[in-house]
């Protein structure tokens, strides 16, 4: 595949070799000069590591719900779940009433946060994503996992919310 190198790369702003390698691997570049993408469709790579053992069933459920329009749980999700579990006593001590996830995708992080907190307080989980398929996927996963209080909202970040400091825990993957 050949690519036209934009002016900002020709001028040395970005290394042209790095840019071409990105596009050759199936990446996409959006700049003031327009959108340039490799011709073939990107596929999500297999995760480099397994999910945390405590979240394996949750991850399996999330993966079964995602479809082609939602990013499946992967290494970044697994790492965030590990961090949430490692901070479980600290998070529980907050006795959160409202937890917010920005960019919920599959809903695995919200469901994992619920698992971490479910022995203590029973907060309202708010999950926000601009992708309607992600909102649907998150809602299905939270319902399947038995989360009693949640709301999945289609919005760009928090523009559709009036929380004014009301969220006790905010996560973003």
Coordinates of N, CA and C in Angstrom, one line a residue:
X1 N 0.9 -1.2 0.0 CA 0.0 0.0 0.0 C 0.9 1.2 0.0
X2 N 0.6 2.2 -0.8 CA 1.3 3.5 -0.8 C 0.5 4.6 -0.3
X3 N 1.2 5.6 0.4 CA 0.5 6.7 1.0 C 1.1 8.0 0.6
X4 N 0.3 9.0 0.5 CA 0.8 10.4 0.3 C 1.2 10.9 1.6
X5 N 2.4 11.4 1.8 CA 2.9 11.9 3.1 C 2.4 13.4 3.2
X6 N 1.6 13.7 4.3 CA 1.2 15.0 4.5 C 2.3 16.0 4.7
X7 N 2.0 17.3 4.5 CA 3.1 18.3 4.6 C 3.7 18.4 6.0
X8 N 2.9 18.2 7.1 CA 3.4 18.3 8.4 C 4.4 17.2 8.7
X9 N 4.3 16.1 8.0 CA 5.3 15.0 8.2 C 6.6 15.4 7.3
X10 N 6.3 15.9 6.1 CA 7.4 16.3 5.2 C 8.3 17.3 5.9
X11 N 7.6 18.2 6.7 CA 8.4 19.3 7.4 C 9.1 18.8 8.6
X12 N 8.9 17.5 9.0 CA 9.6 17.0 10.2 C 8.9 17.0 11.5
X13 N 7.6 17.4 11.5 CA 6.8 17.4 12.7 C 6.7 16.0 13.3
X14 N 6.4 15.0 12.4 CA 6.3 13.6 12.8 C 7.3 12.8 11.9
X15 N 7.9 11.9 12.4 CA 8.9 11.0 11.7 C 8.1 10.3 10.6
X16 N 8.4 10.5 9.3 CA 7.7 9.9 8.2 C 7.7 8.4 8.3
X17 N 8.8 7.8 8.8 CA 8.9 6.3 8.8 C 7.9 5.8 9.8
X18 N 7.8 6.5 11.0 CA 6.8 6.1 12.0 C 5.4 6.2 11.4
X19 N 5.1 7.3 10.7 CA 3.8 7.5 10.2 C 3.4 6.4 9.2
X20 N 4.4 6.1 8.3 CA 4.1 5.1 7.2 C 4.0 3.7 7.9
X21 N 4.7 3.4 8.9 CA 4.6 2.1 9.6 C 3.2 2.0 10.2
X22 N 2.7 3.1 10.8 CA 1.4 3.1 11.4 C 0.4 2.7 10.4
X23 N 0.4 3.4 9.3 CA -0.6 3.2 8.2 C -0.4 1.8 7.6
X24 N 0.8 1.4 7.4 CA 1.1 0.1 6.8 C 0.5 -1.0 7.7
X25 N 0.4 -0.8 9.0 CA -0.1 -1.8 10.0 C -1.6 -1.7 10.0
X26 N -2.2 -0.8 9.2 CA -3.7 -0.7 9.2 C -4.2 0.4 10.0
X27 N -3.4 1.4 10.4 CA -3.8 2.5 11.2 C -4.5 3.6 10.4
X28 N -4.8 4.7 11.0 CA -5.5 5.7 10.4 C -4.9 7.0 10.9
X29 N -4.8 8.0 10.0 CA -4.3 9.3 10.3 C -5.4 10.4 10.0
X30 N -5.7 11.2 11.0 CA -6.7 12.3 10.7 C -5.9 13.6 11.0
X31 N -5.8 14.4 10.0 CA -5.1 15.7 10.2 C -5.8 16.8 9.5
X32 N -5.3 18.0 9.5 CA -5.9 19.1 8.8 C -5.9 18.9 7.3
X33 N -5.2 17.9 6.8 CA -5.2 17.6 5.4 C -6.1 16.5 5.1
X34 N -6.9 16.0 6.0 CA -7.9 15.0 5.7 C -7.6 13.7 6.4
X35 N -8.4 12.7 6.1 CA -8.3 11.4 6.7 C -7.5 10.5 5.7
X36 N -6.6 9.8 6.2 CA -5.8 8.8 5.4 C -5.8 7.5 6.2
X37 N -6.2 6.4 5.5 CA -6.2 5.1 6.2 C -5.7 4.0 5.3
X38 N -5.3 3.0 5.9 CA -4.9 1.8 5.1 C -6.2 1.2 4.6
X39 N -6.1 0.5 3.5 CA -7.3 0.0 2.8 C -7.9 -1.2 3.6
X40 N -7.2 -2.0 4.3 CA -7.8 -3.1 4.9 C -8.3 -2.7 6.3
X41 N -9.3 -3.5 6.8 CA -10.0 -3.3 8.0 C -9.0 -3.7 9.2
X42 N -9.1 -2.9 10.3 CA -8.3 -3.2 11.5 C -9.0 -4.3 12.3
X43 N -8.2 -5.3 12.8 CA -8.7 -6.3 13.7 C -8.1 -6.1 15.0
X44 N -8.9 -6.3 16.1 CA -8.3 -6.1 17.4 C -7.4 -7.3 17.7
X45 N -6.2 -7.0 18.2 CA -5.3 -8.1 18.5 C -5.8 -8.9 19.7
X46 N -5.3 -10.1 19.8 CA -5.6 -10.9 21.0 C -4.9 -10.3 22.2
X47 N -5.5 -10.3 23.4 CA -4.8 -9.8 24.6 C -3.5 -10.5 24.8
X48 N -2.5 -9.8 25.3 CA -1.2 -10.3 25.6 C -1.2 -11.1 26.9
X49 N -2.2 -10.8 27.8 CA -2.2 -11.5 29.0 C -3.7 -11.9 29.3
X50 N -3.9 -12.8 30.2 CA -5.2 -13.2 30.6 C -5.9 -12.2 31.5
X51 N -7.2 -12.2 31.6 CA -7.8 -11.3 32.6 C -7.6 -11.7 34.0
X52 N -7.8 -10.9 35.0 CA -7.6 -11.3 36.3 C -8.5 -12.5 36.6
X53 N -8.1 -13.4 37.4 CA -8.8 -14.6 37.7 C -10.2 -14.3 38.3
X54 N -10.3 -13.3 39.2 CA -11.6 -12.9 39.8 C -12.6 -12.4 38.8
X55 N -12.1 -11.9 37.6 CA -12.9 -11.2 36.6 C -13.1 -12.1 35.3
X56 N -12.6 -13.3 35.3 CA -12.6 -14.1 34.1 C -14.0 -14.3 33.6
X57 N -15.0 -14.6 34.4 CA -16.3 -14.9 34.0 C -17.0 -13.6 33.5
X58 N -16.7 -12.5 34.2 CA -17.2 -11.2 33.8 C -16.7 -10.8 32.4
X59 N -15.4 -11.0 32.2 CA -14.8 -10.7 30.9 C -15.4 -11.6 29.8
X60 N -15.6 -12.8 30.1 CA -16.2 -13.7 29.1 C -17.6 -13.3 28.7
X61 N -18.4 -12.9 29.7 CA -19.7 -12.3 29.4 C -19.7 -11.1 28.6
X62 N -18.7 -10.2 28.9 CA -18.6 -8.9 28.2 C -18.2 -9.2 26.7
X63 N -17.3 -10.1 26.5 CA -16.8 -10.4 25.2 C -18.0 -11.0 24.3
X64 N -18.9 -11.8 25.0 CA -20.0 -12.4 24.2 C -21.0 -11.4 23.8
X65 N -21.0 -10.2 24.4 CA -22.0 -9.2 24.1 C -21.5 -8.1 23.2
X66 N -20.2 -7.9 23.0 CA -19.7 -6.7 22.3 C -20.1 -6.6 20.8
X67 N -20.1 -7.6 20.0 CA -20.3 -7.4 18.6 C -19.2 -6.7 17.9
X68 N -19.4 -6.2 16.7 CA -18.3 -5.6 15.9 C -18.1 -4.1 16.1
X69 N -19.1 -3.5 16.8 CA -19.0 -2.0 16.9 C -18.5 -1.6 18.3
X70 N -18.2 -2.5 19.2 CA -17.7 -2.1 20.5 C -16.4 -2.8 20.7
X71 N -15.4 -2.0 21.3 CA -14.1 -2.5 21.6 C -14.2 -3.6 22.6
X72 N -13.6 -4.8 22.4 CA -13.8 -5.8 23.4 C -12.8 -5.6 24.5
X73 N -13.1 -6.2 25.7 CA -12.1 -6.0 26.8 C -10.8 -6.6 26.4
X74 N -9.7 -5.9 26.8 CA -8.4 -6.4 26.5 C -7.4 -6.0 27.6
X75 N -6.1 -6.0 27.3 CA -5.1 -5.7 28.3 C -5.3 -4.5 29.1
X76 N -5.7 -3.4 28.5 CA -6.0 -2.1 29.2 C -7.1 -2.3 30.2
X77 N -8.1 -3.0 29.8 CA -9.3 -3.3 30.7 C -8.8 -4.2 31.9
X78 N -8.0 -5.2 31.6 CA -7.5 -6.1 32.6 C -6.7 -5.4 33.6
X79 N -5.8 -4.5 33.2 CA -5.0 -3.7 34.1 C -5.8 -2.8 35.0
X80 N -6.8 -2.2 34.4 CA -7.7 -1.3 35.2 C -8.4 -2.1 36.3
X81 N -8.9 -3.3 35.9 CA -9.6 -4.2 36.8 C -8.7 -4.6 38.0
X82 N -7.4 -4.9 37.6 CA -6.4 -5.3 38.7 C -6.2 -4.1 39.7
X83 N -6.1 -2.9 39.1 CA -6.0 -1.7 40.0 C -7.2 -1.5 40.9
X84 N -8.4 -1.6 40.3 CA -9.6 -1.5 41.1 C -9.6 -2.5 42.3
X85 N -9.3 -3.7 42.0 CA -9.3 -4.8 43.0 C -8.2 -4.5 44.0
X86 N -7.0 -4.0 43.6 CA -6.0 -3.7 44.6 C -6.3 -2.6 45.5
X87 N -7.2 -1.7 45.0 CA -7.7 -0.6 45.8 C -9.0 -0.8 46.5
X88 N -9.5 -2.0 46.5 CA -10.9 -2.3 47.0 C -11.1 -1.8 48.4
X89 N -10.2 -2.0 49.4 CA -10.5 -1.4 50.7 C -10.6 0.1 50.7
X90 N -9.8 0.7 50.0 CA -9.8 2.2 49.9 C -11.1 2.7 49.2
X91 N -11.5 2.0 48.1 CA -12.7 2.4 47.4 C -13.9 2.2 48.3
X92 N -14.0 1.0 49.0 CA -15.1 0.7 49.8 C -15.2 1.7 51.0
X93 N -14.1 2.2 51.5 CA -14.1 3.2 52.6 C -14.7 4.5 52.2
X94 N -14.7 4.8 50.9 CA -15.4 6.0 50.4 C -16.9 5.9 50.5
X95 N -17.4 4.7 50.7 CA -18.9 4.5 50.7 C -19.6 5.3 49.6
X96 N -19.1 5.0 48.4 CA -19.7 5.8 47.2 C -21.2 5.6 47.0
X97 N -21.8 6.7 46.6 CA -23.2 6.6 46.3 C -23.4 6.6 44.8
X98 N -22.5 7.3 44.1 CA -22.5 7.4 42.6 C -21.1 7.1 42.0
X99 N -21.1 6.2 41.1 CA -19.8 5.8 40.4 C -20.1 6.1 38.9
X100 N -19.1 6.7 38.3 CA -19.3 7.1 36.9 C -18.1 6.5 36.1
X101 N -18.5 5.9 34.9 CA -17.5 5.4 34.0 C -17.7 6.2 32.7
X102 N -16.6 6.8 32.3 CA -16.6 7.6 31.0 C -16.0 6.7 29.9
X103 N -16.8 6.5 28.8 CA -16.4 5.7 27.7 C -16.5 4.2 28.1
X104 N -17.7 3.8 28.5 CA -17.9 2.5 29.1 C -17.6 1.3 28.1
X105 N -17.7 1.5 26.8 CA -17.5 0.4 25.9 C -18.3 -0.9 26.2
X106 N -17.6 -2.0 26.5 CA -18.3 -3.2 26.8 C -19.0 -3.2 28.2
X107 N -18.6 -2.3 29.1 CA -19.2 -2.3 30.4 C -18.4 -3.1 31.4
X108 N -17.3 -3.7 31.0 CA -16.5 -4.6 31.8 C -15.9 -3.9 33.0
X109 N -15.5 -2.6 32.9 CA -15.0 -1.9 34.0 C -16.1 -1.5 35.0
X110 N -17.2 -1.1 34.5 CA -18.3 -0.8 35.5 C -18.7 -2.1 36.2
X111 N -18.8 -3.2 35.5 CA -19.2 -4.4 36.1 C -18.1 -4.9 37.1
X112 N -16.9 -4.7 36.8 CA -15.8 -5.0 37.7 C -15.8 -4.1 38.9
X113 N -16.1 -2.8 38.7 CA -16.2 -1.9 39.9 C -17.3 -2.4 40.8
X114 N -18.4 -2.8 40.2 CA -19.5 -3.3 41.0 C -19.0 -4.5 41.9
X115 N -18.3 -5.4 41.2 CA -17.8 -6.6 41.9 C -16.9 -6.2 43.1
X116 N -16.1 -5.2 42.9 CA -15.1 -4.7 43.9 C -15.9 -4.1 45.1
X117 N -17.0 -3.4 44.8 CA -17.8 -2.7 45.8 C -18.9 -3.4 46.4
X118 N -19.4 -4.5 45.8 CA -20.7 -5.1 46.2 C -20.8 -5.6 47.6
X119 N -19.7 -5.8 48.3 CA -19.8 -6.2 49.7 C -20.2 -5.1 50.6
X120 N -20.0 -3.9 50.2 CA -20.3 -2.7 51.0 C -21.5 -1.9 50.5
X121 N -21.2 -0.7 50.1 CA -22.3 0.2 49.6 C -22.8 -0.3 48.3
X122 N -24.0 0.1 48.0 CA -24.6 -0.3 46.7 C -24.8 1.0 45.9
X123 N -23.7 1.5 45.3 CA -23.8 2.8 44.6 C -24.6 2.7 43.3
X124 N -25.1 3.8 42.8 CA -25.7 3.9 41.5 C -24.5 3.9 40.5
X125 N -24.5 3.1 39.5 CA -23.5 3.1 38.5 C -24.0 3.9 37.3
X126 N -23.3 4.9 36.9 CA -23.6 5.6 35.7 C -22.5 5.3 34.6
X127 N -22.9 4.9 33.5 CA -21.9 4.6 32.4 C -22.3 5.5 31.2
X128 N -21.3 6.2 30.7 CA -21.5 7.1 29.6 C -20.6 6.7 28.4
X129 N -21.2 6.6 27.2 CA -20.5 6.4 26.0 C -21.2 7.0 24.8
X130 N -20.5 7.5 23.8 CA -21.1 8.1 22.7 C -21.6 7.1 21.7
X131 N -21.1 5.9 21.8 CA -21.5 4.8 20.8 C -22.7 4.1 21.3
X132 N -23.8 4.2 20.6 CA -25.1 3.6 21.0 C -24.9 2.0 21.2
X133 N -24.1 1.4 20.4 CA -23.9 0.0 20.6 C -23.2 -0.3 22.0
X134 N -22.3 0.6 22.4 CA -21.6 0.4 23.6 C -22.6 0.6 24.8
X135 N -23.4 1.6 24.7 CA -24.5 1.8 25.7 C -25.3 0.6 25.9
X136 N -25.8 0.0 24.8 CA -26.6 -1.2 24.8 C -25.8 -2.4 25.4
X137 N -24.6 -2.5 25.0 CA -23.7 -3.6 25.5 C -23.5 -3.5 27.0
X138 N -23.2 -2.2 27.5 CA -22.9 -2.0 28.9 C -24.2 -2.3 29.7
X139 N -25.3 -1.8 29.3 CA -26.6 -2.1 30.0 C -26.9 -3.6 30.1
X140 N -26.7 -4.3 29.0 CA -26.9 -5.8 29.0 C -26.0 -6.5 30.0
X141 N -24.7 -6.1 30.0 CA -23.8 -6.7 30.9 C -24.1 -6.4 32.4
X142 N -24.4 -5.2 32.7 CA -24.8 -4.8 34.1 C -26.0 -5.5 34.5
X143 N -27.0 -5.7 33.6 CA -28.2 -6.4 34.0 C -27.9 -7.9 34.2
X144 N -27.1 -8.5 33.3 CA -26.7 -9.9 33.4 C -26.0 -10.1 34.7
X145 N -25.2 -9.2 35.1 CA -24.3 -9.3 36.3 C -25.1 -9.0 37.6
X146 N -26.4 -8.6 37.5 CA -27.3 -8.4 38.6 C -27.0 -7.1 39.3
X147 N -26.5 -6.1 38.6 CA -26.3 -4.8 39.2 C -27.7 -4.1 39.4
X148 N -28.1 -3.8 40.6 CA -29.5 -3.3 40.9 C -29.7 -1.9 40.5
X149 N -28.7 -1.0 40.5 CA -28.9 0.4 40.2 C -27.9 0.9 39.2
X150 N -28.3 1.1 38.0 CA -27.4 1.6 37.0 C -28.2 2.4 35.9
X151 N -27.5 3.2 35.3 CA -28.1 4.0 34.1 C -27.0 4.1 33.1
X152 N -27.2 3.7 31.9 CA -26.3 3.8 30.8 C -26.8 4.9 29.9
X153 N -25.9 5.9 29.6 CA -26.3 7.1 28.9 C -25.5 7.3 27.7
X154 N -26.1 7.6 26.6 CA -25.4 8.0 25.3 C -25.2 9.5 25.4
X155 N -23.9 9.8 25.5 CA -23.5 11.2 25.5 C -22.0 11.3 25.2
X156 N -21.6 12.5 24.9 CA -20.1 12.7 24.7 C -19.6 13.2 26.0
X157 N -18.8 12.4 26.7 CA -18.3 12.6 28.0 C -19.4 12.9 28.9
X158 N -19.3 14.0 29.7 CA -20.3 14.3 30.7 C -21.2 15.5 30.2
X159 N -21.2 15.8 28.9 CA -22.0 17.0 28.5 C -23.5 16.8 28.7
X160 N -24.0 15.6 28.8 CA -25.4 15.4 29.0 C -25.7 15.2 30.5
X161 N -24.8 15.4 31.4 CA -25.0 15.1 32.8 C -24.8 16.4 33.6
X162 N -25.5 16.5 34.7 CA -25.4 17.6 35.6 C -25.0 17.1 37.0
X163 N -23.8 16.6 37.1 CA -23.4 16.0 38.4 C -22.8 16.9 39.4
X164 N -22.1 18.0 38.9 CA -21.6 19.0 39.8 C -20.9 18.4 41.0
X165 N -19.9 17.6 40.8 CA -19.1 17.0 41.9 C -19.8 15.9 42.6
X166 N -20.9 15.3 42.1 CA -21.7 14.3 42.8 C -21.1 12.9 42.7
X167 N -20.3 12.6 41.7 CA -19.7 11.3 41.5 C -18.6 11.1 42.6
X168 N -18.7 10.0 43.3 CA -17.7 9.6 44.3 C -16.5 8.9 43.7
X169 N -16.7 8.1 42.7 CA -15.7 7.4 42.0 C -15.9 7.6 40.5
X170 N -14.8 8.0 39.8 CA -14.9 8.2 38.3 C -13.8 7.4 37.7
X171 N -14.1 6.5 36.8 CA -13.1 5.7 36.1 C -13.3 5.9 34.6
X172 N -12.1 5.8 33.9 CA -12.1 6.0 32.4 C -11.0 5.1 31.9
X173 N -11.4 4.2 31.0 CA -10.4 3.3 30.4 C -10.1 3.8 29.0

